[in-house]
């Protein structure tokens, strides 16, 4: 793996940007400090809700509210 990274160092930089952006955005929404709940089950649920909200917001930005409602009604 290290040899592959040494041959193409830009690949990791692109991957980092692609993957880290959504998590950085979600952390900013959360206040970037901590989860509001405790225990792994509750934290997992809280994170799932953050991810769901992020994905719905993206859909609204990409499709628009009207088209999203139309697709949900079908």
PDB file of N, CA and C in Angstrom:
ATOM      1  N   UNK A   1       0.825  -1.188   0.000  1.00  0.00           N
ATOM      2  CA  UNK A   1       0.000   0.000   0.000  1.00  0.00           C
ATOM      3  C   UNK A   1       0.871   1.254   0.000  1.00  0.00           C
ATOM      4  N   UNK A   2       1.916   1.254   0.784  1.00  0.00           N
ATOM      5  CA  UNK A   2       2.785   2.425   0.839  1.00  0.00           C
ATOM      6  C   UNK A   2       3.441   2.683  -0.509  1.00  0.00           C
ATOM      7  N   UNK A   3       3.827   1.610  -1.215  1.00  0.00           N
ATOM      8  CA  UNK A   3       4.429   1.770  -2.540  1.00  0.00           C
ATOM      9  C   UNK A   3       3.438   2.418  -3.507  1.00  0.00           C
ATOM     10  N   UNK A   4       2.177   1.993  -3.444  1.00  0.00           N
ATOM     11  CA  UNK A   4       1.151   2.585  -4.310  1.00  0.00           C
ATOM     12  C   UNK A   4       0.957   4.058  -3.993  1.00  0.00           C
ATOM     13  N   UNK A   5       0.962   4.395  -2.713  1.00  0.00           N
ATOM     14  CA  UNK A   5       0.812   5.797  -2.322  1.00  0.00           C
ATOM     15  C   UNK A   5       2.016   6.633  -2.751  1.00  0.00           C
ATOM     16  N   UNK A   6       3.206   6.042  -2.678  1.00  0.00           N
ATOM     17  CA  UNK A   6       4.417   6.752  -3.100  1.00  0.00           C
ATOM     18  C   UNK A   6       4.400   7.038  -4.599  1.00  0.00           C
ATOM     19  N   UNK A   7       3.797   6.129  -5.377  1.00  0.00           N
ATOM     20  CA  UNK A   7       3.734   6.313  -6.830  1.00  0.00           C
ATOM     21  C   UNK A   7       2.722   7.384  -7.221  1.00  0.00           C
ATOM     22  N   UNK A   8       1.626   7.468  -6.507  1.00  0.00           N
ATOM     23  CA  UNK A   8       0.561   8.429  -6.838  1.00  0.00           C
ATOM     24  C   UNK A   8       0.086   9.157  -5.574  1.00  0.00           C
ATOM     25  N   UNK A   9       0.858  10.107  -5.089  1.00  0.00           N
ATOM     26  CA  UNK A   9       0.478  10.793  -3.844  1.00  0.00           C
ATOM     27  C   UNK A   9      -0.784  11.647  -3.978  1.00  0.00           C
ATOM     28  N   UNK A  10      -1.122  12.085  -5.184  1.00  0.00           N
ATOM     29  CA  UNK A  10      -2.313  12.914  -5.367  1.00  0.00           C
ATOM     30  C   UNK A  10      -3.605  12.150  -5.135  1.00  0.00           C
ATOM     31  N   UNK A  11      -3.577  10.834  -5.319  1.00  0.00           N
ATOM     32  CA  UNK A  11      -4.781  10.026  -5.151  1.00  0.00           C
ATOM     33  C   UNK A  11      -5.304  10.137  -3.722  1.00  0.00           C
ATOM     34  N   UNK A  12      -4.430  10.069  -2.756  1.00  0.00           N
ATOM     35  CA  UNK A  12      -4.854  10.143  -1.358  1.00  0.00           C
ATOM     36  C   UNK A  12      -5.390  11.534  -1.026  1.00  0.00           C
ATOM     37  N   UNK A  13      -4.805  12.553  -1.600  1.00  0.00           N
ATOM     38  CA  UNK A  13      -5.271  13.916  -1.361  1.00  0.00           C
ATOM     39  C   UNK A  13      -6.701  14.077  -1.890  1.00  0.00           C
ATOM     40  N   UNK A  14      -6.966  13.540  -3.075  1.00  0.00           N
ATOM     41  CA  UNK A  14      -8.311  13.612  -3.650  1.00  0.00           C
ATOM     42  C   UNK A  14      -9.284  12.812  -2.807  1.00  0.00           C
ATOM     43  N   UNK A  15      -8.896  11.614  -2.396  1.00  0.00           N
ATOM     44  CA  UNK A  15      -9.773  10.775  -1.579  1.00  0.00           C
ATOM     45  C   UNK A  15     -10.110  11.466  -0.264  1.00  0.00           C
ATOM     46  N   UNK A  16      -9.115  12.060   0.352  1.00  0.00           N
ATOM     47  CA  UNK A  16      -9.327  12.751   1.617  1.00  0.00           C
ATOM     48  C   UNK A  16     -10.342  13.879   1.459  1.00  0.00           C
ATOM     49  N   UNK A  17     -10.241  14.642   0.380  1.00  0.00           N
ATOM     50  CA  UNK A  17     -11.171  15.742   0.150  1.00  0.00           C
ATOM     51  C   UNK A  17     -12.579  15.214  -0.098  1.00  0.00           C
ATOM     52  N   UNK A  18     -12.682  14.142  -0.865  1.00  0.00           N
ATOM     53  CA  UNK A  18     -13.984  13.598  -1.223  1.00  0.00           C
ATOM     54  C   UNK A  18     -14.710  13.040  -0.010  1.00  0.00           C
ATOM     55  N   UNK A  19     -14.019  12.301   0.817  1.00  0.00           N
ATOM     56  CA  UNK A  19     -14.647  11.632   1.952  1.00  0.00           C
ATOM     57  C   UNK A  19     -14.809  12.564   3.142  1.00  0.00           C
ATOM     58  N   UNK A  20     -13.857  13.408   3.384  1.00  0.00           N
ATOM     59  CA  UNK A  20     -13.874  14.221   4.591  1.00  0.00           C
ATOM     60  C   UNK A  20     -14.871  15.372   4.533  1.00  0.00           C
ATOM     61  N   UNK A  21     -15.227  15.845   3.355  1.00  0.00           N
ATOM     62  CA  UNK A  21     -16.122  17.002   3.267  1.00  0.00           C
ATOM     63  C   UNK A  21     -17.470  16.764   3.969  1.00  0.00           C
ATOM     64  N   UNK A  22     -18.171  15.648   3.681  1.00  0.00           N
ATOM     65  CA  UNK A  22     -19.452  15.443   4.375  1.00  0.00           C
ATOM     66  C   UNK A  22     -19.304  15.344   5.884  1.00  0.00           C
ATOM     67  N   UNK A  23     -18.252  14.672   6.349  1.00  0.00           N
ATOM     68  CA  UNK A  23     -18.062  14.538   7.790  1.00  0.00           C
ATOM     69  C   UNK A  23     -17.721  15.880   8.423  1.00  0.00           C
ATOM     70  N   UNK A  24     -16.941  16.695   7.726  1.00  0.00           N
ATOM     71  CA  UNK A  24     -16.631  18.030   8.232  1.00  0.00           C
ATOM     72  C   UNK A  24     -17.878  18.895   8.321  1.00  0.00           C
ATOM     73  N   UNK A  25     -18.742  18.791   7.314  1.00  0.00           N
ATOM     74  CA  UNK A  25     -19.992  19.544   7.312  1.00  0.00           C
ATOM     75  C   UNK A  25     -20.890  19.099   8.455  1.00  0.00           C
ATOM     76  N   UNK A  26     -21.010  17.797   8.627  1.00  0.00           N
ATOM     77  CA  UNK A  26     -21.855  17.270   9.702  1.00  0.00           C
ATOM     78  C   UNK A  26     -21.305  17.681  11.065  1.00  0.00           C
ATOM     79  N   UNK A  27     -19.976  17.616  11.223  1.00  0.00           N
ATOM     80  CA  UNK A  27     -19.384  18.047  12.493  1.00  0.00           C
ATOM     81  C   UNK A  27     -19.668  19.521  12.761  1.00  0.00           C
ATOM     82  N   UNK A  28     -19.642  20.339  11.726  1.00  0.00           N
ATOM     83  CA  UNK A  28     -19.933  21.762  11.900  1.00  0.00           C
ATOM     84  C   UNK A  28     -21.382  21.954  12.339  1.00  0.00           C
ATOM     85  N   UNK A  29     -22.307  21.190  11.763  1.00  0.00           N
ATOM     86  CA  UNK A  29     -23.709  21.264  12.171  1.00  0.00           C
ATOM     87  C   UNK A  29     -23.866  20.882  13.635  1.00  0.00           C
ATOM     88  N   UNK A  30     -23.093  19.881  14.069  1.00  0.00           N
ATOM     89  CA  UNK A  30     -23.201  19.386  15.434  1.00  0.00           C
ATOM     90  C   UNK A  30     -22.533  20.323  16.430  1.00  0.00           C
ATOM     91  N   UNK A  31     -21.789  21.278  15.955  1.00  0.00           N
ATOM     92  CA  UNK A  31     -21.059  22.157  16.849  1.00  0.00           C
ATOM     93  C   UNK A  31     -19.621  21.700  17.013  1.00  0.00           C
ATOM     94  N   UNK A  32     -19.250  20.608  16.344  1.00  0.00           N
ATOM     95  CA  UNK A  32     -17.882  20.087  16.316  1.00  0.00           C
ATOM     96  C   UNK A  32     -17.291  19.817  17.693  1.00  0.00           C
ATOM     97  N   UNK A  33     -18.141  19.571  18.670  1.00  0.00           N
ATOM     98  CA  UNK A  33     -17.593  19.317  20.000  1.00  0.00           C
ATOM     99  C   UNK A  33     -17.877  17.902  20.468  1.00  0.00           C
ATOM    100  N   UNK A  34     -19.125  17.529  20.535  1.00  0.00           N
ATOM    101  CA  UNK A  34     -19.452  16.207  21.080  1.00  0.00           C
ATOM    102  C   UNK A  34     -20.880  15.819  20.696  1.00  0.00           C
ATOM    103  N   UNK A  35     -21.193  14.570  20.913  1.00  0.00           N
ATOM    104  CA  UNK A  35     -22.565  14.114  20.708  1.00  0.00           C
ATOM    105  C   UNK A  35     -23.408  14.525  21.914  1.00  0.00           C
ATOM    106  N   UNK A  36     -24.697  14.672  21.695  1.00  0.00           N
ATOM    107  CA  UNK A  36     -25.588  15.070  22.775  1.00  0.00           C
ATOM    108  C   UNK A  36     -26.039  13.886  23.620  1.00  0.00           C
ATOM    109  N   UNK A  37     -25.838  12.677  23.098  1.00  0.00           N
ATOM    110  CA  UNK A  37     -26.268  11.475  23.808  1.00  0.00           C
ATOM    111  C   UNK A  37     -25.062  10.670  24.276  1.00  0.00           C
ATOM    112  N   UNK A  38     -25.361   9.647  25.062  1.00  0.00           N
ATOM    113  CA  UNK A  38     -24.307   8.738  25.529  1.00  0.00           C
ATOM    114  C   UNK A  38     -24.718   7.314  25.227  1.00  0.00           C
ATOM    115  N   UNK A  39     -23.816   6.426  25.265  1.00  0.00           N
ATOM    116  CA  UNK A  39     -23.886   5.005  24.910  1.00  0.00           C
ATOM    117  C   UNK A  39     -23.842   4.851  23.387  1.00  0.00           C
ATOM    118  N   UNK A  40     -23.242   3.771  22.952  1.00  0.00           N
ATOM    119  CA  UNK A  40     -22.987   3.573  21.524  1.00  0.00           C
ATOM    120  C   UNK A  40     -24.277   3.508  20.711  1.00  0.00           C
ATOM    121  N   UNK A  41     -25.312   2.911  21.243  1.00  0.00           N
ATOM    122  CA  UNK A  41     -26.574   2.824  20.519  1.00  0.00           C
ATOM    123  C   UNK A  41     -27.188   4.180  20.252  1.00  0.00           C
ATOM    124  N   UNK A  42     -27.209   5.012  21.268  1.00  0.00           N
ATOM    125  CA  UNK A  42     -27.794   6.349  21.128  1.00  0.00           C
ATOM    126  C   UNK A  42     -26.930   7.253  20.248  1.00  0.00           C
ATOM    127  N   UNK A  43     -25.621   7.162  20.407  1.00  0.00           N
ATOM    128  CA  UNK A  43     -24.719   7.959  19.573  1.00  0.00           C
ATOM    129  C   UNK A  43     -24.861   7.532  18.114  1.00  0.00           C
ATOM    130  N   UNK A  44     -24.988   6.231  17.879  1.00  0.00           N
ATOM    131  CA  UNK A  44     -25.182   5.725  16.521  1.00  0.00           C
ATOM    132  C   UNK A  44     -26.475   6.280  15.925  1.00  0.00           C
ATOM    133  N   UNK A  45     -27.527   6.313  16.706  1.00  0.00           N
ATOM    134  CA  UNK A  45     -28.803   6.869  16.249  1.00  0.00           C
ATOM    135  C   UNK A  45     -28.667   8.354  15.948  1.00  0.00           C
ATOM    136  N   UNK A  46     -27.995   9.081  16.836  1.00  0.00           N
ATOM    137  CA  UNK A  46     -27.801  10.516  16.627  1.00  0.00           C
ATOM    138  C   UNK A  46     -27.016  10.774  15.343  1.00  0.00           C
ATOM    139  N   UNK A  47     -25.952  10.007  15.118  1.00  0.00           N
ATOM    140  CA  UNK A  47     -25.149  10.175  13.911  1.00  0.00           C
ATOM    141  C   UNK A  47     -25.968   9.823  12.674  1.00  0.00           C
ATOM    142  N   UNK A  48     -26.779   8.788  12.754  1.00  0.00           N
ATOM    143  CA  UNK A  48     -27.624   8.403  11.622  1.00  0.00           C
ATOM    144  C   UNK A  48     -28.589   9.521  11.258  1.00  0.00           C
ATOM    145  N   UNK A  49     -29.155  10.184  12.261  1.00  0.00           N
ATOM    146  CA  UNK A  49     -30.058  11.302  12.002  1.00  0.00           C
ATOM    147  C   UNK A  49     -29.327  12.476  11.353  1.00  0.00           C
ATOM    148  N   UNK A  50     -28.097  12.738  11.776  1.00  0.00           N
ATOM    149  CA  UNK A  50     -27.296  13.800  11.158  1.00  0.00           C
ATOM    150  C   UNK A  50     -27.015  13.479   9.693  1.00  0.00           C
ATOM    151  N   UNK A  51     -26.669  12.227   9.416  1.00  0.00           N
ATOM    152  CA  UNK A  51     -26.372  11.812   8.043  1.00  0.00           C
ATOM    153  C   UNK A  51     -27.635  11.896   7.185  1.00  0.00           C
ATOM    154  N   UNK A  52     -28.767  11.465   7.733  1.00  0.00           N
ATOM    155  CA  UNK A  52     -30.028  11.552   7.005  1.00  0.00           C
ATOM    156  C   UNK A  52     -30.365  13.008   6.668  1.00  0.00           C
ATOM    157  N   UNK A  53     -30.215  13.899   7.637  1.00  0.00           N
ATOM    158  CA  UNK A  53     -30.485  15.319   7.402  1.00  0.00           C
ATOM    159  C   UNK A  53     -29.541  15.877   6.337  1.00  0.00           C
ATOM    160  N   UNK A  54     -28.290  15.498   6.385  1.00  0.00           N
ATOM    161  CA  UNK A  54     -27.310  15.945   5.386  1.00  0.00           C
ATOM    162  C   UNK A  54     -27.727  15.490   3.993  1.00  0.00           C
ATOM    163  N   UNK A  55     -28.118  14.222   3.867  1.00  0.00           N
ATOM    164  CA  UNK A  55     -28.508  13.681   2.560  1.00  0.00           C
ATOM    165  C   UNK A  55     -29.786  14.328   2.036  1.00  0.00           C
ATOM    166  N   UNK A  56     -30.757  14.586   2.909  1.00  0.00           N
ATOM    167  CA  UNK A  56     -31.989  15.255   2.476  1.00  0.00           C
ATOM    168  C   UNK A  56     -31.692  16.684   2.024  1.00  0.00           C
ATOM    169  N   UNK A  57     -30.833  17.372   2.743  1.00  0.00           N
ATOM    170  CA  UNK A  57     -30.467  18.734   2.356  1.00  0.00           C
ATOM    171  C   UNK A  57     -29.787  18.731   0.991  1.00  0.00           C
ATOM    172  N   UNK A  58     -28.942  17.762   0.743  1.00  0.00           N
ATOM    173  CA  UNK A  58     -28.289  17.644  -0.576  1.00  0.00           C
ATOM    174  C   UNK A  58     -29.313  17.386  -1.667  1.00  0.00           C
ATOM    175  N   UNK A  59     -30.263  16.492  -1.395  1.00  0.00           N
ATOM    176  CA  UNK A  59     -31.310  16.221  -2.386  1.00  0.00           C
ATOM    177  C   UNK A  59     -32.095  17.480  -2.719  1.00  0.00           C
ATOM    178  N   UNK A  60     -32.440  18.254  -1.706  1.00  0.00           N
ATOM    179  CA  UNK A  60     -33.177  19.493  -1.926  1.00  0.00           C
ATOM    180  C   UNK A  60     -32.356  20.450  -2.788  1.00  0.00           C
ATOM    181  N   UNK A  61     -31.067  20.553  -2.508  1.00  0.00           N
ATOM    182  CA  UNK A  61     -30.211  21.451  -3.290  1.00  0.00           C
ATOM    183  C   UNK A  61     -30.044  20.967  -4.727  1.00  0.00           C
ATOM    184  N   UNK A  62     -30.001  19.664  -4.940  1.00  0.00           N
ATOM    185  CA  UNK A  62     -29.780  19.116  -6.281  1.00  0.00           C
ATOM    186  C   UNK A  62     -31.079  19.104  -7.090  1.00  0.00           C
ATOM    187  N   UNK A  63     -32.157  18.581  -6.505  1.00  0.00           N
ATOM    188  CA  UNK A  63     -33.406  18.396  -7.244  1.00  0.00           C
ATOM    189  C   UNK A  63     -34.361  19.579  -7.130  1.00  0.00           C
ATOM    190  N   UNK A  64     -34.333  20.251  -6.000  1.00  0.00           N
ATOM    191  CA  UNK A  64     -35.315  21.286  -5.719  1.00  0.00           C
ATOM    192  C   UNK A  64     -36.451  20.684  -4.907  1.00  0.00           C
ATOM    193  N   UNK A  65     -37.140  21.508  -4.167  1.00  0.00           N
ATOM    194  CA  UNK A  65     -38.192  21.041  -3.263  1.00  0.00           C
ATOM    195  C   UNK A  65     -39.339  20.402  -4.051  1.00  0.00           C
ATOM    196  N   UNK A  66     -39.783  21.084  -5.106  1.00  0.00           N
ATOM    197  CA  UNK A  66     -40.918  20.578  -5.876  1.00  0.00           C
ATOM    198  C   UNK A  66     -40.682  19.201  -6.462  1.00  0.00           C
ATOM    199  N   UNK A  67     -39.535  19.011  -7.066  1.00  0.00           N
ATOM    200  CA  UNK A  67     -39.236  17.708  -7.678  1.00  0.00           C
ATOM    201  C   UNK A  67     -39.070  16.634  -6.620  1.00  0.00           C
ATOM    202  N   UNK A  68     -38.471  16.971  -5.498  1.00  0.00           N
ATOM    203  CA  UNK A  68     -38.301  15.987  -4.410  1.00  0.00           C
ATOM    204  C   UNK A  68     -39.660  15.534  -3.879  1.00  0.00           C
ATOM    205  N   UNK A  69     -40.581  16.468  -3.675  1.00  0.00           N
ATOM    206  CA  UNK A  69     -41.927  16.113  -3.199  1.00  0.00           C
ATOM    207  C   UNK A  69     -42.638  15.255  -4.244  1.00  0.00           C
ATOM    208  N   UNK A  70     -42.486  15.625  -5.520  1.00  0.00           N
ATOM    209  CA  UNK A  70     -43.081  14.855  -6.598  1.00  0.00           C
ATOM    210  C   UNK A  70     -42.551  13.420  -6.609  1.00  0.00           C
ATOM    211  N   UNK A  71     -41.252  13.244  -6.435  1.00  0.00           N
ATOM    212  CA  UNK A  71     -40.649  11.911  -6.433  1.00  0.00           C
ATOM    213  C   UNK A  71     -41.088  11.106  -5.208  1.00  0.00           C
ATOM    214  N   UNK A  72     -41.247  11.789  -4.071  1.00  0.00           N
ATOM    215  CA  UNK A  72     -41.671  11.092  -2.853  1.00  0.00           C
ATOM    216  C   UNK A  72     -43.134  10.659  -2.946  1.00  0.00           C
ATOM    217  N   UNK A  73     -43.947  11.409  -3.695  1.00  0.00           N
ATOM    218  CA  UNK A  73     -45.359  11.080  -3.838  1.00  0.00           C
ATOM    219  C   UNK A  73     -45.581   9.873  -4.752  1.00  0.00           C
ATOM    220  N   UNK A  74     -44.679   9.652  -5.678  1.00  0.00           N
ATOM    221  CA  UNK A  74     -44.840   8.576  -6.668  1.00  0.00           C
ATOM    222  C   UNK A  74     -44.684   7.201  -6.074  1.00  0.00           C
TER     223      UNK A  74
END
